[in-house]
PDB file of C-alpha atoms and ligand atoms in Angstrom:
ATOM      1  CA  MET H 276     -54.674  79.714  -7.993  1.00 94.00           C
ATOM      2  CA  ALA H 277     -58.251  80.034  -6.826  1.00 98.00           C
ATOM      3  CA  ASP H 278     -60.197  76.830  -6.541  1.00 98.00           C
ATOM      4  CA  ILE H 279     -63.949  76.145  -6.507  1.00 98.00           C
ATOM      5  CA  ILE H 280     -64.185  73.639  -3.688  1.00 98.00           C
ATOM      6  CA  GLY H 281     -67.920  73.034  -3.910  1.00 98.00           C
ATOM      7  CA  CYS H 282     -71.373  74.239  -4.756  1.00 98.00           C
ATOM      8  CA  VAL H 283     -74.349  74.567  -2.416  1.00 98.00           C
ATOM      9  CA  THR H 284     -77.810  75.148  -3.840  1.00 99.00           C
ATOM     10  CA  THR H 285     -80.716  76.002  -1.561  1.00 98.00           C
ATOM     11  CA  SER H 286     -84.190  77.508  -1.509  1.00 98.00           C
ATOM     12  CA  HIS H 287     -84.415  81.005  -0.022  1.00 98.00           C
ATOM     13  CA  VAL H 288     -88.076  81.257   1.114  1.00 98.00           C
ATOM     14  CA  PRO H 289     -88.590  84.294   3.432  1.00 97.00           C
ATOM     15  CA  ALA H 290     -90.380  82.042   5.979  1.00 97.00           C
ATOM     16  CA  ILE H 291     -86.944  80.518   6.713  1.00 97.00           C
ATOM     17  CA  ALA H 292     -85.764  83.859   8.098  1.00 97.00           C
ATOM     18  CA  LYS H 293     -88.874  84.114  10.260  1.00 97.00           C
ATOM     19  CA  ALA H 294     -88.255  80.619  11.653  1.00 97.00           C
ATOM     20  CA  ILE H 295     -84.644  81.589  12.451  1.00 97.00           C
ATOM     21  CA  ALA H 296     -85.731  84.864  14.097  1.00 96.00           C
ATOM     22  CA  ARG H 297     -88.259  82.981  16.250  1.00 96.00           C
ATOM     23  CA  GLY H 298     -85.817  80.172  17.107  1.00 97.00           C
ATOM     24  CA  GLN H 299     -88.136  77.514  15.617  1.00 98.00           C
ATOM     25  CA  GLN H 300     -85.376  75.316  14.160  1.00 98.00           C
ATOM     26  CA  ASP H 301     -86.226  72.380  16.455  1.00 98.00           C
ATOM     27  CA  GLU H 302     -89.975  72.494  15.992  1.00 98.00           C
ATOM     28  CA  PRO H 303     -91.289  69.347  14.264  1.00 97.00           C
ATOM     29  CA  TYR H 304     -92.201  71.146  11.061  1.00 96.00           C
ATOM     30  CA  TRP H 305     -88.853  72.923  10.685  1.00 97.00           C
ATOM     31  CA  LYS H 306     -86.463  70.366  12.143  1.00 97.00           C
ATOM     32  CA  PRO H 307     -86.017  68.197   9.018  1.00 97.00           C
ATOM     33  CA  TRP H 308     -85.217  71.274   6.949  1.00 98.00           C
ATOM     34  CA  PHE H 309     -82.659  72.775   9.340  1.00 98.00           C
ATOM     35  CA  ASP H 310     -81.183  69.350  10.204  1.00 98.00           C
ATOM     36  CA  GLY H 311     -80.550  68.885   6.494  1.00 98.00           C
ATOM     37  CA  PHE H 312     -77.845  71.562   6.796  1.00 98.00           C
ATOM     38  CA  GLU H 313     -75.809  69.751   9.454  1.00 98.00           C
ATOM     39  CA  PRO H 314     -73.675  67.912   6.876  1.00 98.00           C
ATOM     40  CA  VAL H 315     -73.166  71.254   5.119  1.00 98.00           C
ATOM     41  CA  HIS H 316     -71.919  72.834   8.357  1.00 98.00           C
ATOM     42  CA  ARG H 317     -69.496  69.946   8.894  1.00 98.00           C
ATOM     43  CA  TRP H 318     -68.308  70.224   5.298  1.00 98.00           C
ATOM     44  CA  LEU H 319     -67.827  74.014   5.570  1.00 98.00           C
ATOM     45  CA  ALA H 320     -65.893  73.621   8.835  1.00 98.00           C
ATOM     46  CA  ARG H 321     -63.487  71.293   7.018  1.00 98.00           C
ATOM     47  CA  ALA H 322     -63.428  73.046   3.653  1.00 98.00           C
ATOM     48  CA  LYS H 323     -62.973  76.568   5.097  1.00 98.00           C
ATOM     49  CA  PRO H 324     -63.872  78.655   2.034  1.00 98.00           C
ATOM     50  CA  ASP H 325     -62.548  82.228   1.850  1.00 98.00           C
ATOM     51  CA  VAL H 326     -65.188  83.538  -0.539  1.00 98.00           C
ATOM     52  CA  ALA H 327     -68.756  82.678  -1.560  1.00 99.00           C
ATOM     53  CA  VAL H 328     -69.922  83.529  -5.074  1.00 99.00           C
ATOM     54  CA  VAL H 329     -73.690  83.809  -4.565  1.00 99.00           C
ATOM     55  CA  VAL H 330     -75.863  83.305  -7.652  1.00 99.00           C
ATOM     56  CA  TYR H 331     -79.295  84.703  -6.825  1.00 99.00           C
ATOM     57  CA  ASN H 332     -82.248  86.753  -8.078  1.00 98.00           C
ATOM     58  CA  ASP H 333     -83.139  90.135  -6.670  1.00 98.00           C
ATOM     59  CA  HIS H 334     -86.905  90.294  -6.026  1.00 98.00           C
ATOM     60  CA  GLY H 335     -87.337  94.074  -6.306  1.00 97.00           C
ATOM     61  CA  LEU H 336     -85.075  95.397  -3.541  1.00 97.00           C
ATOM     62  CA  ASN H 337     -81.968  96.576  -5.403  1.00 98.00           C
ATOM     63  CA  PHE H 338     -83.432  96.507  -8.919  1.00 98.00           C
ATOM     64  CA  PHE H 339     -86.999  97.326  -9.796  1.00 96.00           C
ATOM     65  CA  LEU H 340     -89.096  96.988 -12.923  1.00 96.00           C
ATOM     66  CA  ASP H 341     -87.916 100.355 -14.271  1.00 96.00           C
ATOM     67  CA  THR H 342     -84.258  99.295 -14.628  1.00 96.00           C
ATOM     68  CA  LEU H 343     -83.569  95.599 -14.589  1.00 96.00           C
ATOM     69  CA  PRO H 344     -80.328  94.022 -15.779  1.00 98.00           C
ATOM     70  CA  THR H 345     -80.342  90.447 -17.084  1.00 98.00           C
ATOM     71  CA  PHE H 346     -77.007  89.637 -15.420  1.00 98.00           C
ATOM     72  CA  ALA H 347     -75.380  91.794 -12.715  1.00 98.00           C
ATOM     73  CA  VAL H 348     -72.246  91.286 -10.621  1.00 99.00           C
ATOM     74  CA  GLY H 349     -71.518  93.088  -7.369  1.00 98.00           C
ATOM     75  CA  ALA H 350     -68.170  94.846  -6.953  1.00 98.00           C
ATOM     76  CA  ALA H 351     -68.855  96.629  -3.667  1.00 98.00           C
ATOM     77  CA  PRO H 352     -66.803  96.684  -0.478  1.00 98.00           C
ATOM     78  CA  GLU H 353     -69.840  95.430   1.447  1.00 98.00           C
ATOM     79  CA  TYR H 354     -73.457  94.472   0.884  1.00 98.00           C
ATOM     80  CA  ARG H 355     -76.237  95.411   3.277  1.00 98.00           C
ATOM     81  CA  SER H 356     -79.703  93.927   3.544  1.00 97.00           C
ATOM     82  CA  ALA H 357     -82.794  96.128   3.878  1.00 96.00           C
ATOM     83  CA  ASP H 358     -86.481  95.913   4.676  1.00 93.00           C
ATOM     84  CA  GLU H 359     -88.226  94.136   1.798  1.00 94.00           C
ATOM     85  CA  GLY H 360     -91.686  94.108   3.341  1.00 93.00           C
ATOM     86  CA  TRP H 361     -91.544  90.455   4.480  1.00 94.00           C
ATOM     87  CA  ASN H 362     -91.245  91.494   8.138  1.00 92.00           C
ATOM     88  CA  ILE H 363     -87.945  89.677   8.523  1.00 93.00           C
ATOM     89  CA  PRO H 364     -84.939  91.140  10.341  1.00 93.00           C
ATOM     90  CA  THR H 365     -82.097  92.676   8.359  1.00 95.00           C
ATOM     91  CA  VAL H 366     -78.769  90.904   8.785  1.00 95.00           C
ATOM     92  CA  ARG H 367     -75.261  92.141   9.471  1.00 96.00           C
ATOM     93  CA  PRO H 368     -73.510  93.408   6.300  1.00 98.00           C
ATOM     94  CA  PHE H 369     -71.621  90.966   4.106  1.00 98.00           C
ATOM     95  CA  PRO H 370     -68.013  91.892   3.303  1.00 98.00           C
ATOM     96  CA  GLY H 371     -67.233  91.985  -0.428  1.00 98.00           C
ATOM     97  CA  ASP H 372     -64.150  90.852  -2.327  1.00 98.00           C
ATOM     98  CA  GLN H 373     -63.649  93.636  -4.844  1.00 98.00           C
ATOM     99  CA  PRO H 374     -60.522  92.229  -6.553  1.00 98.00           C
ATOM    100  CA  LEU H 375     -62.271  88.903  -7.235  1.00 98.00           C
ATOM    101  CA  SER H 376     -65.452  90.722  -8.318  1.00 99.00           C
ATOM    102  CA  TRP H 377     -63.543  92.766 -10.886  1.00 98.00           C
ATOM    103  CA  HIS H 378     -61.651  89.718 -12.080  1.00 98.00           C
ATOM    104  CA  ILE H 379     -64.947  87.864 -12.650  1.00 99.00           C
ATOM    105  CA  ILE H 380     -66.489  90.907 -14.355  1.00 99.00           C
ATOM    106  CA  ASN H 381     -63.486  91.323 -16.667  1.00 98.00           C
ATOM    107  CA  SER H 382     -63.430  87.617 -17.492  1.00 98.00           C
ATOM    108  CA  VAL H 383     -67.127  87.158 -18.224  1.00 98.00           C
ATOM    109  CA  VAL H 384     -67.333  90.352 -20.308  1.00 98.00           C
ATOM    110  CA  ALA H 385     -64.351  89.064 -22.303  1.00 98.00           C
ATOM    111  CA  ALA H 386     -66.416  85.889 -22.775  1.00 98.00           C
ATOM    112  CA  ASP H 387     -69.310  87.999 -24.190  1.00 98.00           C
ATOM    113  CA  PHE H 388     -71.482  88.125 -21.046  1.00 98.00           C
ATOM    114  CA  ASP H 389     -72.089  91.868 -20.804  1.00 98.00           C
ATOM    115  CA  VAL H 390     -72.950  92.123 -17.112  1.00 98.00           C
ATOM    116  CA  THR H 391     -74.057  95.193 -15.193  1.00 98.00           C
ATOM    117  CA  MET H 392     -71.346  96.190 -12.695  1.00 98.00           C
ATOM    118  CA  CYS H 393     -72.635  97.213  -9.270  1.00 98.00           C
ATOM    119  CA  GLN H 394     -70.295  99.137  -6.995  1.00 98.00           C
ATOM    120  CA  GLN H 395     -73.092  99.478  -4.519  1.00 98.00           C
ATOM    121  CA  MET H 396     -75.847  96.982  -4.016  1.00 97.00           C
ATOM    122  CA  VAL H 397     -78.313  95.926  -1.325  1.00 98.00           C
ATOM    123  CA  VAL H 398     -79.086  92.216  -1.145  1.00 98.00           C
ATOM    124  CA  ASP H 399     -82.432  90.577  -0.377  1.00 98.00           C
ATOM    125  CA  HIS H 400     -83.648  87.300   1.159  1.00 98.00           C
ATOM    126  CA  ALA H 401     -82.222  85.407  -1.811  1.00 98.00           C
ATOM    127  CA  VAL H 402     -78.716  86.157  -0.469  1.00 98.00           C
ATOM    128  CA  CYS H 403     -79.408  86.573   3.245  1.00 98.00           C
ATOM    129  CA  ASN H 404     -81.334  83.347   3.908  1.00 98.00           C
ATOM    130  CA  PRO H 405     -78.893  80.966   2.231  1.00 98.00           C
ATOM    131  CA  MET H 406     -76.010  82.697   4.060  1.00 98.00           C
ATOM    132  CA  ALA H 407     -77.823  82.318   7.394  1.00 98.00           C
ATOM    133  CA  LEU H 408     -78.529  78.648   6.636  1.00 98.00           C
ATOM    134  CA  LEU H 409     -74.887  77.946   5.807  1.00 98.00           C
ATOM    135  CA  TRP H 410     -73.371  80.007   8.615  1.00 98.00           C
ATOM    136  CA  PRO H 411     -75.894  80.208  11.479  1.00 96.00           C
ATOM    137  CA  GLY H 412     -75.200  81.655  14.881  1.00 86.00           C
ATOM    138  CA  GLY H 413     -74.236  85.279  14.301  1.00 86.00           C
ATOM    139  CA  GLY H 414     -70.820  86.866  14.665  1.00 90.00           C
ATOM    140  CA  GLU H 415     -68.605  87.889  11.768  1.00 95.00           C
ATOM    141  CA  TRP H 416     -69.384  86.252   8.416  1.00 98.00           C
ATOM    142  CA  PRO H 417     -66.510  83.834   7.815  1.00 98.00           C
ATOM    143  CA  VAL H 418     -66.463  84.501   4.056  1.00 98.00           C
ATOM    144  CA  ARG H 419     -66.432  87.479   1.730  1.00 98.00           C
ATOM    145  CA  ILE H 420     -69.075  87.387  -1.000  1.00 98.00           C
ATOM    146  CA  VAL H 421     -69.373  88.134  -4.712  1.00 99.00           C
ATOM    147  CA  PRO H 422     -73.091  88.478  -5.561  1.00 99.00           C
ATOM    148  CA  VAL H 423     -74.082  87.385  -9.073  1.00 99.00           C
ATOM    149  CA  GLU H 424     -77.643  88.445  -9.854  1.00 99.00           C
ATOM    150  CA  ILE H 425     -79.851  87.028 -12.618  1.00 98.00           C
ATOM    151  CA  ASN H 426     -83.234  88.438 -13.630  1.00 98.00           C
ATOM    152  CA  THR H 427     -86.173  86.112 -12.967  1.00 98.00           C
ATOM    153  CA  VAL H 428     -88.590  88.940 -12.184  1.00 96.00           C
ATOM    154  CA  GLN H 429     -89.562  90.623 -15.465  1.00 96.00           C
ATOM    155  CA  PHE H 430     -89.713  89.056 -18.915  1.00 97.00           C
ATOM    156  CA  PRO H 431     -87.655  88.287 -20.849  1.00 97.00           C
ATOM    157  CA  PHE H 432     -85.492  86.001 -18.705  1.00 98.00           C
ATOM    158  CA  PRO H 433     -82.194  84.566 -19.881  1.00 98.00           C
ATOM    159  CA  SER H 434     -82.612  80.987 -21.095  1.00 98.00           C
ATOM    160  CA  ALA H 435     -81.470  78.040 -19.022  1.00 98.00           C
ATOM    161  CA  ALA H 436     -78.889  77.258 -21.712  1.00 98.00           C
ATOM    162  CA  ARG H 437     -77.519  80.818 -21.525  1.00 98.00           C
ATOM    163  CA  CYS H 438     -77.374  80.609 -17.713  1.00 98.00           C
ATOM    164  CA  TYR H 439     -75.500  77.335 -17.969  1.00 98.00           C
ATOM    165  CA  GLU H 440     -72.911  78.981 -20.219  1.00 98.00           C
ATOM    166  CA  PHE H 441     -72.731  81.982 -17.866  1.00 99.00           C
ATOM    167  CA  GLY H 442     -72.018  79.667 -14.943  1.00 99.00           C
ATOM    168  CA  ALA H 443     -69.328  77.876 -16.911  1.00 98.00           C
ATOM    169  CA  ALA H 444     -67.733  81.273 -17.730  1.00 98.00           C
ATOM    170  CA  ILE H 445     -67.743  82.180 -14.011  1.00 99.00           C
ATOM    171  CA  GLY H 446     -66.118  78.821 -13.254  1.00 98.00           C
ATOM    172  CA  ARG H 447     -63.350  79.482 -15.796  1.00 98.00           C
ATOM    173  CA  ALA H 448     -62.868  83.000 -14.408  1.00 98.00           C
ATOM    174  CA  VAL H 449     -62.421  81.762 -10.834  1.00 98.00           C
ATOM    175  CA  ALA H 450     -60.070  78.977 -11.955  1.00 98.00           C
ATOM    176  CA  ALA H 451     -57.864  81.585 -13.679  1.00 98.00           C
ATOM    177  CA  TYR H 452     -57.651  83.896 -10.628  1.00 98.00           C
ATOM    178  CA  PRO H 453     -54.022  83.982  -9.524  1.00 98.00           C
ATOM    179  CA  GLU H 454     -54.605  84.291  -5.781  1.00 97.00           C
ATOM    180  CA  ASP H 455     -54.851  81.144  -3.637  1.00 97.00           C
ATOM    181  CA  LEU H 456     -58.509  81.340  -2.656  1.00 98.00           C
ATOM    182  CA  ARG H 457     -60.996  78.681  -1.668  1.00 98.00           C
ATOM    183  CA  VAL H 458     -64.299  79.532  -3.292  1.00 99.00           C
ATOM    184  CA  VAL H 459     -67.728  78.043  -2.633  1.00 99.00           C
ATOM    185  CA  VAL H 460     -70.456  78.798  -5.164  1.00 99.00           C
ATOM    186  CA  ILE H 461     -73.998  79.161  -3.818  1.00 99.00           C
ATOM    187  CA  GLY H 462     -77.089  78.976  -6.030  1.00 98.00           C
ATOM    188  CA  THR H 463     -80.344  80.108  -4.408  1.00 98.00           C
ATOM    189  CA  GLY H 464     -84.087  79.845  -5.062  1.00 98.00           C
ATOM    190  CA  GLY H 465     -86.378  77.086  -6.311  1.00 94.00           C
ATOM    191  CA  LEU H 466     -87.402  74.423  -6.429  1.00 98.00           C
ATOM    192  CA  SER H 467     -90.901  74.236  -7.917  1.00 98.00           C
ATOM    193  CA  HIS H 468     -93.222  76.996  -6.735  1.00 98.00           C
ATOM    194  CA  GLN H 469     -95.810  79.436  -7.967  1.00 98.00           C
ATOM    195  CA  LEU H 470     -96.852  82.282  -5.692  1.00 97.00           C
ATOM    196  CA  ASP H 471     -99.721  83.794  -7.668  1.00 94.00           C
ATOM    197  CA  GLY H 472    -102.195  83.335 -10.491  1.00 95.00           C
ATOM    198  CA  GLU H 473    -104.504  80.401 -11.193  1.00 95.00           C
ATOM    199  CA  ARG H 474    -101.850  77.835 -10.326  1.00 97.00           C
ATOM    200  CA  ALA H 475    -100.774  79.475  -7.023  1.00 97.00           C
ATOM    201  CA  GLY H 476     -99.437  76.726  -4.768  1.00 97.00           C
ATOM    202  CA  PHE H 477     -98.340  74.576  -7.734  1.00 98.00           C
ATOM    203  CA  ILE H 478     -95.558  72.120  -6.867  1.00 98.00           C
ATOM    204  CA  ASN H 479     -94.098  69.376  -9.106  1.00 98.00           C
ATOM    205  CA  LYS H 480     -92.202  66.812  -7.029  1.00 98.00           C
ATOM    206  CA  GLU H 481     -91.465  64.564  -9.981  1.00 98.00           C
ATOM    207  CA  PHE H 482     -89.826  67.372 -11.929  1.00 98.00           C
ATOM    208  CA  ASP H 483     -87.872  68.576  -8.863  1.00 98.00           C
ATOM    209  CA  ARG H 484     -86.520  65.062  -8.257  1.00 98.00           C
ATOM    210  CA  LYS H 485     -85.476  64.709 -11.876  1.00 98.00           C
ATOM    211  CA  PHE H 486     -83.844  68.152 -11.824  1.00 98.00           C
ATOM    212  CA  MET H 487     -81.903  67.335  -8.646  1.00 98.00           C
ATOM    213  CA  ALA H 488     -80.761  63.970 -10.009  1.00 98.00           C
ATOM    214  CA  THR H 489     -79.615  65.408 -13.337  1.00 98.00           C
ATOM    215  CA  LEU H 490     -77.827  68.282 -11.642  1.00 98.00           C
ATOM    216  CA  ILE H 491     -75.268  65.719 -10.491  1.00 98.00           C
ATOM    217  CA  GLU H 492     -74.731  63.532 -13.548  1.00 96.00           C
ATOM    218  CA  ASP H 493     -76.215  65.344 -16.506  1.00 96.00           C
ATOM    219  CA  PRO H 494     -76.541  69.078 -15.713  1.00 96.00           C
ATOM    220  CA  THR H 495     -77.214  70.097 -19.302  1.00 96.00           C
ATOM    221  CA  TRP H 496     -80.539  68.196 -19.102  1.00 98.00           C
ATOM    222  CA  ALA H 497     -82.337  71.238 -17.672  1.00 98.00           C
ATOM    223  CA  ALA H 498     -80.596  73.551 -20.144  1.00 98.00           C
ATOM    224  CA  GLN H 499     -82.609  72.017 -23.003  1.00 98.00           C
ATOM    225  CA  PHE H 500     -85.865  73.634 -21.813  1.00 98.00           C
ATOM    226  CA  SER H 501     -87.228  77.040 -22.790  1.00 98.00           C
ATOM    227  CA  THR H 502     -88.291  79.514 -20.105  1.00 98.00           C
ATOM    228  CA  MET H 503     -91.964  78.709 -20.795  1.00 98.00           C
ATOM    229  CA  GLU H 504     -91.357  74.956 -20.579  1.00 98.00           C
ATOM    230  CA  LEU H 505     -89.548  75.372 -17.264  1.00 98.00           C
ATOM    231  CA  MET H 506     -92.325  77.550 -15.837  1.00 98.00           C
ATOM    232  CA  GLU H 507     -94.923  75.032 -16.971  1.00 98.00           C
ATOM    233  CA  GLN H 508     -93.010  72.250 -15.201  1.00 98.00           C
ATOM    234  CA  ALA H 509     -91.773  74.094 -12.095  1.00 98.00           C
ATOM    235  CA  GLY H 510     -94.240  76.973 -11.652  1.00 98.00           C
ATOM    236  CA  THR H 511     -93.675  80.629 -12.520  1.00 97.00           C
ATOM    237  CA  GLN H 512     -91.275  81.255  -9.618  1.00 98.00           C
ATOM    238  CA  GLY H 513     -89.804  77.780 -10.046  1.00 98.00           C
ATOM    239  CA  ILE H 514     -87.870  79.428 -12.886  1.00 98.00           C
ATOM    240  CA  GLU H 515     -85.417  80.199 -10.071  1.00 98.00           C
ATOM    241  CA  LEU H 516     -83.926  76.800 -10.775  1.00 98.00           C
ATOM    242  CA  ILE H 517     -81.861  78.544 -13.471  1.00 98.00           C
ATOM    243  CA  LEU H 518     -79.883  79.969 -10.526  1.00 98.00           C
ATOM    244  CA  TRP H 519     -79.080  76.440  -9.329  1.00 99.00           C
ATOM    245  CA  LEU H 520     -78.091  75.556 -12.879  1.00 98.00           C
ATOM    246  CA  THR H 521     -75.765  78.567 -13.165  1.00 99.00           C
ATOM    247  CA  ALA H 522     -74.069  77.689  -9.872  1.00 99.00           C
ATOM    248  CA  ARG H 523     -73.725  74.015 -10.846  1.00 98.00           C
ATOM    249  CA  ALA H 524     -72.184  74.962 -14.208  1.00 98.00           C
ATOM    250  CA  THR H 525     -69.170  76.518 -12.457  1.00 98.00           C
ATOM    251  CA  LEU H 526     -67.972  72.942 -11.795  1.00 98.00           C
ATOM    252  CA  GLY H 527     -67.153  69.978 -14.035  1.00 98.00           C
ATOM    253  CA  ALA H 528     -67.913  66.462 -12.792  1.00 98.00           C
ATOM    254  CA  VAL H 529     -69.256  66.440  -9.237  1.00 98.00           C
ATOM    255  CA  ARG H 530     -70.333  64.101  -6.495  1.00 98.00           C
ATOM    256  CA  GLN H 531     -73.127  64.758  -4.037  1.00 98.00           C
ATOM    257  CA  VAL H 532     -72.123  65.279  -0.406  1.00 98.00           C
ATOM    258  CA  ALA H 533     -75.597  66.038   0.971  1.00 98.00           C
ATOM    259  CA  ALA H 534     -79.130  66.863  -0.167  1.00 98.00           C
ATOM    260  CA  THR H 535     -82.546  67.496   1.292  1.00 98.00           C
ATOM    261  CA  TYR H 536     -86.044  68.060  -0.098  1.00 97.00           C
ATOM    262  CA  HIS H 537     -88.763  69.437   2.201  1.00 95.00           C
ATOM    263  CA  VAL H 538     -92.249  70.094   0.839  1.00 95.00           C
ATOM    264  CA  PRO H 539     -93.618  72.646   1.240  1.00 95.00           C
ATOM    265  CA  ILE H 540     -92.093  75.625   2.990  1.00 96.00           C
ATOM    266  CA  SER H 541     -94.690  78.333   2.476  1.00 95.00           C
ATOM    267  CA  ASN H 542     -95.653  77.802  -1.189  1.00 95.00           C
ATOM    268  CA  THR H 543     -92.338  76.269  -2.183  1.00 97.00           C
ATOM    269  CA  ALA H 544     -90.861  72.809  -2.600  1.00 98.00           C
ATOM    270  CA  ALA H 545     -87.670  73.533  -0.677  1.00 98.00           C
ATOM    271  CA  GLY H 546     -84.463  71.778  -1.630  1.00 98.00           C
ATOM    272  CA  MET H 547     -80.774  71.842  -0.836  1.00 98.00           C
ATOM    273  CA  MET H 548     -77.796  70.143  -2.475  1.00 98.00           C
ATOM    274  CA  LEU H 549     -74.099  70.180  -1.620  1.00 98.00           C
ATOM    275  CA  LEU H 550     -71.882  69.082  -4.487  1.00 98.00           C
ATOM    276  CA  GLU H 551     -68.110  68.899  -4.630  1.00 98.00           C
ATOM    277  CA  PRO H 552     -65.746  68.248  -7.517  1.00 98.00           C
ATOM    278  CA  ALA H 553     -65.440  64.549  -8.321  1.00 97.00           C
ATOM    279  CA  ALA H 554     -61.947  63.375  -7.364  1.00 75.00           C
TER     280      ALA H 554
HETATM  281  C1  LIG W  74     -91.624  82.330  -1.393  1.00 76.45           C
HETATM  282  C2  LIG W  74     -90.645  81.720  -2.202  1.00 76.45           C
HETATM  283  C3  LIG W  74     -89.653  82.493  -2.798  1.00 76.45           C
HETATM  284  O1  LIG W  74     -88.684  81.979  -3.616  1.00 76.45           O
HETATM  285  C4  LIG W  74     -89.630  83.864  -2.613  1.00 76.45           C
HETATM  286  O2  LIG W  74     -88.635  84.577  -3.183  1.00 76.45           O
HETATM  287  C5  LIG W  74     -90.599  84.475  -1.833  1.00 76.45           C
HETATM  288  C6  LIG W  74     -91.597  83.711  -1.225  1.00 76.45           C
HETATM  289  C7  LIG W  74     -92.683  81.525  -0.706  1.00 76.45           C
HETATM  290  O3  LIG W  74     -92.850  80.328  -0.988  1.00 76.45           O
HETATM  291  O4  LIG W  74     -93.349  82.079   0.185  1.00 76.45           O
HETATM  292 FE1  LIG W  75     -87.607  83.631  -4.644  1.00 76.45          FE
END
């Protein structure tokens, strides 16, 4: 049977890709952030996942304001990146896992999550940057991916509680997949940030810390808040923390393997957590 061996949540700020392209990982400003991933690299080398289910938000590359699904799941043979206007390099294509994609789609639709099915899909910095952070250094990607996209771009957004249930449904789907696969779930975005408007630059360290702590022991804590309450606490783009929540909800009890919090990267309080199932 397939097994979710862990969950990695990380910010996806475009500036990360610029730092990678310029080889700035060891510069004083960037070093703590990139060093934070060393335990993740060691864990991945041991855990050897076959597939990454990547819970992310498209920022206007594949979907635009004219046609915007609430939940979408990729079922493509591969996923390419493309120019988004951030002046960051495109990355080598990610191989898909179509049988697992269709299994997840069938399972979550049966559980009343009526997702949009995408047999072709380009992926933006919200997929590419976390993948480059987890598997730096180029060469073939060592995992296939199943992209799971959630709208955080145009109102109305799905509630945190609904995202939590969606994540739990994905977790049950993977656990019921008959093939022996090692699956890592990645949740991208966050933590607190606001890129525009009167509160541009808003960061809430206290809320981020509480969110990270509860993600381990009490993940339904964040699910109690409305979209507006979350945006008030975490900034308008901080709503991306629903992607962390969805990824976390694929697992039951967890323990933390590693975490980092680096403030700010660009306008964002950048965080990373690696969680694995509690023994
Ligand atoms: C930034 C953060 C994001 O999450 C994003 O998608 C784009 C930009 C930023 O802080 O610059
Ligand atoms: Fe973002």
